[in-house]
Amino acid sequence: MSNYDSLHRQCRTLEALFDTKLTAYARLASSITRSHDDLEAGGSGERWRDIEHEVDELLEKLQEINDELSALSSDTENPPSQSMLRAIQRHREVYLDYSRELRRTKTNVKTALDQANLLSGVRNDIDAYKSTAADSLLAERGHIDNSHRMTDDMIAQAYETRSEFARQRTTISGINTRMQGVLSWMPGINNLLGMIKTRRRRDAVIIGCVIGLCTVLLLMYVF
């Protein structure tokens, strides 16, 4: 039964190794559930696939060893002892338990991955919305800044126009002052012109009288 001893040792080694890997696999499902990081960015997706591949290979090897042990239990030429049969049966039960546990753990891991991917998608959507909202706010702020600059330019132009109007008002005021000064001299000029006109009329009358007298004297002298 040296073959049995070898298979028995291999089976126990595989069972211990499988138990360790299965525990790590289950812990990964728990860590995925608690984690809020992206699976691919954090490397959880790759670790999950590696561990799952390892436990699948171990379970497959464990099945092969159990099949060989079952074949030994049916050997009629060299029948195993009762203790061997109990050990073979125990190995078969452990294998079945591990198979059920692996299926349950795979389901848990898949559920955890689906939830994590869903949460990651929601977070990405929220981040995208925040980014879009931030871009919109920045664009709106740019529009407001442009409006402020245009308003400042218009106010500056208004101040410049007001200053130009003030300068023109000062110039017009000076012209009005000069015009009023000229107009203040107009009454004296009018009086002077009136006196000149009166003197000219008087001179014309005097000359007319002289001419008339001379004409009369000339006629008297002739006749």
mmCIF file of C-alpha atoms in Angstrom:
data_model
loop_
_atom_site.group_PDB
_atom_site.id
_atom_site.type_symbol
_atom_site.label_atom_id
_atom_site.label_comp_id
_atom_site.label_asym_id
_atom_site.label_seq_id
_atom_site.Cartn_x
_atom_site.Cartn_y
_atom_site.Cartn_z
ATOM 1 C CA MET A 1 0.000 0.000 0.000
ATOM 2 C CA SER A 2 2.896 2.319 -0.666
ATOM 3 C CA ASN A 3 0.796 3.853 -3.425
ATOM 4 C CA TYR A 4 -1.921 4.645 -0.875
ATOM 5 C CA ASP A 5 0.569 6.306 1.459
ATOM 6 C CA SER A 6 1.864 8.497 -1.343
ATOM 7 C CA LEU A 7 -1.642 9.496 -2.455
ATOM 8 C CA HIS A 8 -2.679 10.055 1.136
ATOM 9 C CA ARG A 9 0.247 12.442 1.749
ATOM 10 C CA GLN A 10 -0.369 14.268 -1.537
ATOM 11 C CA CYS A 11 -4.047 14.606 -0.684
ATOM 12 C CA ARG A 12 -3.349 16.062 2.759
ATOM 13 C CA THR A 13 -0.798 18.485 1.286
ATOM 14 C CA LEU A 14 -3.234 19.611 -1.381
ATOM 15 C CA GLU A 15 -6.022 19.981 1.173
ATOM 16 C CA ALA A 16 -3.869 22.218 3.371
ATOM 17 C CA LEU A 17 -2.717 24.288 0.413
ATOM 18 C CA PHE A 18 -6.240 24.546 -0.960
ATOM 19 C CA ASP A 19 -7.583 25.637 2.415
ATOM 20 C CA THR A 20 -4.978 28.429 2.555
ATOM 21 C CA LYS A 21 -5.739 29.610 -0.977
ATOM 22 C CA LEU A 22 -9.487 29.411 -0.426
ATOM 23 C CA THR A 23 -9.160 31.507 2.710
ATOM 24 C CA ALA A 24 -7.174 34.121 0.770
ATOM 25 C CA TYR A 25 -9.810 33.987 -1.969
ATOM 26 C CA ALA A 26 -12.597 34.608 0.554
ATOM 27 C CA ARG A 27 -10.648 37.466 2.151
ATOM 28 C CA LEU A 28 -10.268 39.046 -1.276
ATOM 29 C CA ALA A 29 -14.049 39.043 -1.673
ATOM 30 C CA SER A 30 -14.357 40.758 1.703
ATOM 31 C CA SER A 31 -11.684 43.329 0.826
ATOM 32 C CA ILE A 32 -13.382 44.077 -2.491
ATOM 33 C CA THR A 33 -16.643 44.723 -0.639
ATOM 34 C CA ARG A 34 -14.985 47.136 1.825
ATOM 35 C CA SER A 35 -12.747 48.844 -0.733
ATOM 36 C CA HIS A 36 -13.825 52.056 -2.461
ATOM 37 C CA ASP A 37 -10.963 52.045 -4.979
ATOM 38 C CA ASP A 38 -11.122 51.173 -8.637
ATOM 39 C CA LEU A 39 -10.569 47.409 -9.088
ATOM 40 C CA GLU A 40 -8.245 47.598 -12.055
ATOM 41 C CA ALA A 41 -6.329 50.620 -10.726
ATOM 42 C CA GLY A 42 -5.903 48.938 -7.332
ATOM 43 C CA GLY A 43 -4.952 45.550 -8.824
ATOM 44 C CA SER A 44 -7.862 43.688 -7.156
ATOM 45 C CA GLY A 45 -9.160 42.391 -10.468
ATOM 46 C CA GLU A 46 -5.824 40.822 -11.382
ATOM 47 C CA ARG A 47 -5.333 39.282 -7.887
ATOM 48 C CA TRP A 48 -8.837 37.853 -8.017
ATOM 49 C CA ARG A 49 -8.182 36.149 -11.353
ATOM 50 C CA ASP A 50 -4.797 34.767 -10.194
ATOM 51 C CA ILE A 51 -6.142 33.323 -6.939
ATOM 52 C CA GLU A 52 -9.228 31.898 -8.612
ATOM 53 C CA HIS A 53 -7.025 30.160 -11.191
ATOM 54 C CA GLU A 54 -4.844 28.720 -8.419
ATOM 55 C CA VAL A 55 -7.750 27.344 -6.369
ATOM 56 C CA ASP A 56 -9.328 25.850 -9.493
ATOM 57 C CA GLU A 57 -6.091 24.034 -10.306
ATOM 58 C CA LEU A 58 -5.711 22.800 -6.713
ATOM 59 C CA LEU A 59 -9.292 21.536 -6.629
ATOM 60 C CA GLU A 60 -8.750 19.767 -9.932
ATOM 61 C CA LYS A 61 -5.601 18.076 -8.613
ATOM 62 C CA LEU A 62 -7.424 17.186 -5.412
ATOM 63 C CA GLN A 63 -10.164 15.554 -7.461
ATOM 64 C CA GLU A 64 -7.596 13.519 -9.372
ATOM 65 C CA ILE A 65 -5.991 12.282 -6.123
ATOM 66 C CA ASN A 66 -9.425 11.403 -4.700
ATOM 67 C CA ASP A 67 -10.297 9.506 -7.857
ATOM 68 C CA GLU A 68 -7.110 7.505 -7.519
ATOM 69 C CA LEU A 69 -7.862 6.832 -3.847
ATOM 70 C CA SER A 70 -11.388 5.709 -4.780
ATOM 71 C CA ALA A 71 -9.875 3.343 -7.315
ATOM 72 C CA LEU A 72 -7.681 1.857 -4.564
ATOM 73 C CA SER A 73 -10.721 1.334 -2.341
ATOM 74 C CA SER A 74 -12.261 -0.816 -5.093
ATOM 75 C CA ASP A 75 -9.153 -2.952 -5.516
ATOM 76 C CA THR A 76 -10.237 -6.545 -4.839
ATOM 77 C CA GLU A 77 -6.773 -8.015 -5.133
ATOM 78 C CA ASN A 78 -5.280 -5.746 -2.483
ATOM 79 C CA PRO A 79 -8.268 -4.486 -0.510
ATOM 80 C CA PRO A 80 -7.525 -1.560 1.833
ATOM 81 C CA SER A 81 -8.016 -1.765 5.548
ATOM 82 C CA GLN A 82 -10.961 -0.175 7.342
ATOM 83 C CA SER A 83 -8.819 2.731 8.494
ATOM 84 C CA MET A 84 -7.746 3.333 4.924
ATOM 85 C CA LEU A 85 -11.353 3.233 3.731
ATOM 86 C CA ARG A 86 -12.326 5.723 6.425
ATOM 87 C CA ALA A 87 -9.435 7.981 5.409
ATOM 88 C CA ILE A 88 -10.395 7.725 1.726
ATOM 89 C CA GLN A 89 -14.002 8.521 2.617
ATOM 90 C CA ARG A 90 -12.847 11.443 4.718
ATOM 91 C CA HIS A 91 -10.744 12.798 1.863
ATOM 92 C CA ARG A 92 -13.782 12.506 -0.439
ATOM 93 C CA GLU A 93 -15.964 14.405 2.037
ATOM 94 C CA VAL A 94 -13.330 17.104 2.422
ATOM 95 C CA TYR A 95 -13.099 17.414 -1.356
ATOM 96 C CA LEU A 96 -16.881 17.784 -1.660
ATOM 97 C CA ASP A 97 -16.924 20.370 1.132
ATOM 98 C CA TYR A 98 -14.153 22.306 -0.595
ATOM 99 C CA SER A 99 -16.060 22.131 -3.889
ATOM 100 C CA ARG A 100 -19.199 23.561 -2.293
ATOM 101 C CA GLU A 101 -17.201 26.195 -0.414
ATOM 102 C CA LEU A 102 -15.395 27.227 -3.595
ATOM 103 C CA ARG A 103 -18.676 27.608 -5.481
ATOM 104 C CA ARG A 104 -20.105 29.699 -2.643
ATOM 105 C CA THR A 105 -16.971 31.837 -2.455
ATOM 106 C CA LYS A 106 -16.966 32.354 -6.221
ATOM 107 C CA THR A 107 -20.555 33.566 -5.989
ATOM 108 C CA ASN A 108 -19.593 35.956 -3.194
ATOM 109 C CA VAL A 109 -16.594 37.218 -5.130
ATOM 110 C CA LYS A 110 -18.679 37.747 -8.269
ATOM 111 C CA THR A 111 -21.300 39.627 -6.265
ATOM 112 C CA ALA A 112 -18.611 41.755 -4.623
ATOM 113 C CA LEU A 113 -16.999 42.481 -7.992
ATOM 114 C CA ASP A 114 -20.355 43.427 -9.517
ATOM 115 C CA GLN A 115 -21.097 45.758 -6.623
ATOM 116 C CA ALA A 116 -17.605 47.261 -6.760
ATOM 117 C CA ASN A 117 -17.855 47.784 -10.522
ATOM 118 C CA LEU A 118 -21.279 49.354 -10.077
ATOM 119 C CA LEU A 119 -19.995 51.690 -7.369
ATOM 120 C CA SER A 120 -16.959 52.476 -9.495
ATOM 121 C CA GLY A 121 -19.224 53.317 -12.428
ATOM 122 C CA VAL A 122 -21.376 55.531 -10.212
ATOM 123 C CA ARG A 123 -18.280 57.286 -8.855
ATOM 124 C CA ASN A 124 -16.993 57.780 -12.396
ATOM 125 C CA ASP A 125 -20.340 59.243 -13.420
ATOM 126 C CA ILE A 126 -20.276 61.542 -10.405
ATOM 127 C CA ASP A 127 -16.695 62.588 -11.161
ATOM 128 C CA ALA A 128 -17.626 63.199 -14.791
ATOM 129 C CA TYR A 129 -20.617 65.260 -13.678
ATOM 130 C CA LYS A 130 -18.444 67.226 -11.271
ATOM 131 C CA SER A 131 -15.885 67.800 -14.004
ATOM 132 C CA THR A 132 -18.594 68.930 -16.426
ATOM 133 C CA ALA A 133 -20.128 71.167 -13.771
ATOM 134 C CA ALA A 134 -16.715 72.617 -12.964
ATOM 135 C CA ASP A 135 -16.067 73.261 -16.667
ATOM 136 C CA SER A 136 -19.468 74.932 -16.955
ATOM 137 C CA LEU A 137 -18.739 77.077 -13.908
ATOM 138 C CA LEU A 138 -15.354 78.047 -15.321
ATOM 139 C CA ALA A 139 -16.929 78.912 -18.670
ATOM 140 C CA GLU A 140 -19.628 80.921 -16.920
ATOM 141 C CA ARG A 141 -16.996 82.670 -14.872
ATOM 142 C CA GLY A 142 -15.137 83.478 -18.088
ATOM 143 C CA HIS A 143 -18.319 84.982 -19.537
ATOM 144 C CA ILE A 144 -18.841 87.018 -16.368
ATOM 145 C CA ASP A 145 -15.232 88.237 -16.464
ATOM 146 C CA ASN A 146 -15.678 89.244 -20.098
ATOM 147 C CA SER A 147 -18.871 91.075 -19.185
ATOM 148 C CA HIS A 148 -17.033 92.843 -16.362
ATOM 149 C CA ARG A 149 -14.263 93.883 -18.741
ATOM 150 C CA MET A 150 -16.787 95.193 -21.255
ATOM 151 C CA THR A 151 -18.579 97.080 -18.486
ATOM 152 C CA ASP A 152 -15.293 98.563 -17.296
ATOM 153 C CA ASP A 153 -14.488 99.645 -20.869
ATOM 154 C CA MET A 154 -17.899 101.256 -21.240
ATOM 155 C CA ILE A 155 -17.524 103.051 -17.909
ATOM 156 C CA ALA A 156 -14.068 104.262 -18.935
ATOM 157 C CA GLN A 157 -15.482 105.533 -22.231
ATOM 158 C CA ALA A 158 -18.320 107.236 -20.346
ATOM 159 C CA TYR A 159 -15.817 108.972 -18.055
ATOM 160 C CA GLU A 160 -13.760 110.047 -21.062
ATOM 161 C CA THR A 161 -16.897 111.388 -22.810
ATOM 162 C CA ARG A 162 -17.891 113.242 -19.675
ATOM 163 C CA SER A 163 -14.424 114.786 -19.467
ATOM 164 C CA GLU A 164 -14.672 115.825 -23.137
ATOM 165 C CA PHE A 165 -18.057 117.389 -22.480
ATOM 166 C CA ALA A 166 -16.578 119.260 -19.505
ATOM 167 C CA ARG A 167 -13.786 120.600 -21.711
ATOM 168 C CA GLN A 168 -16.262 121.640 -24.386
ATOM 169 C CA ARG A 169 -18.465 123.267 -21.748
ATOM 170 C CA THR A 170 -15.473 125.279 -20.506
ATOM 171 C CA THR A 171 -14.645 126.348 -24.065
ATOM 172 C CA ILE A 172 -18.239 127.363 -24.773
ATOM 173 C CA SER A 173 -18.391 129.220 -21.464
ATOM 174 C CA GLY A 174 -15.290 131.218 -22.483
ATOM 175 C CA ILE A 175 -16.830 132.016 -25.854
ATOM 176 C CA ASN A 176 -20.024 133.134 -24.153
ATOM 177 C CA THR A 177 -18.033 135.365 -21.841
ATOM 178 C CA ARG A 178 -16.270 136.979 -24.791
ATOM 179 C CA MET A 179 -19.558 137.388 -26.634
ATOM 180 C CA GLN A 180 -21.123 139.015 -23.607
ATOM 181 C CA GLY A 181 -18.136 141.387 -23.422
ATOM 182 C CA VAL A 182 -18.595 142.328 -27.065
ATOM 183 C CA LEU A 183 -22.302 142.773 -26.594
ATOM 184 C CA SER A 184 -21.681 145.000 -23.567
ATOM 185 C CA TRP A 185 -19.864 147.424 -25.907
ATOM 186 C CA MET A 186 -22.639 147.477 -28.478
ATOM 187 C CA PRO A 187 -24.807 150.253 -26.878
ATOM 188 C CA GLY A 188 -21.872 152.756 -26.959
ATOM 189 C CA ILE A 189 -21.136 151.876 -30.579
ATOM 190 C CA ASN A 190 -24.780 152.356 -31.504
ATOM 191 C CA ASN A 191 -24.802 155.787 -29.828
ATOM 192 C CA LEU A 192 -21.646 156.781 -31.722
ATOM 193 C CA LEU A 193 -23.160 155.689 -35.017
ATOM 194 C CA GLY A 194 -26.338 157.613 -34.209
ATOM 195 C CA MET A 195 -24.361 160.793 -33.487
ATOM 196 C CA ILE A 196 -22.441 160.384 -36.766
ATOM 197 C CA LYS A 197 -25.675 159.956 -38.697
ATOM 198 C CA THR A 198 -27.203 163.017 -36.978
ATOM 199 C CA ARG A 199 -24.144 165.145 -37.766
ATOM 200 C CA ARG A 200 -24.204 164.031 -41.363
ATOM 201 C CA ARG A 201 -27.876 165.019 -41.668
ATOM 202 C CA ARG A 202 -27.128 168.352 -40.080
ATOM 203 C CA ASP A 203 -24.225 169.007 -42.428
ATOM 204 C CA ALA A 204 -26.415 168.027 -45.365
ATOM 205 C CA VAL A 205 -29.074 170.533 -44.247
ATOM 206 C CA ILE A 206 -26.529 173.283 -43.803
ATOM 207 C CA ILE A 207 -24.989 172.621 -47.209
ATOM 208 C CA GLY A 208 -28.448 172.595 -48.748
ATOM 209 C CA CYS A 209 -29.309 175.903 -47.157
ATOM 210 C CA VAL A 210 -26.066 177.460 -48.345
ATOM 211 C CA ILE A 211 -26.627 176.170 -51.856
ATOM 212 C CA GLY A 212 -30.176 177.488 -51.820
ATOM 213 C CA LEU A 213 -29.094 180.951 -50.556
ATOM 214 C CA CYS A 214 -26.364 181.128 -53.139
ATOM 215 C CA THR A 215 -28.840 180.227 -55.852
ATOM 216 C CA VAL A 216 -31.261 182.927 -54.716
ATOM 217 C CA LEU A 217 -28.517 185.563 -54.586
ATOM 218 C CA LEU A 218 -27.322 184.494 -58.010
ATOM 219 C CA LEU A 219 -30.772 184.864 -59.452
ATOM 220 C CA MET A 220 -31.239 188.272 -57.826
ATOM 221 C CA TYR A 221 -27.980 189.429 -59.213
ATOM 222 C CA VAL A 222 -28.808 188.284 -62.693
ATOM 223 C CA PHE A 223 -32.274 189.770 -62.841
#
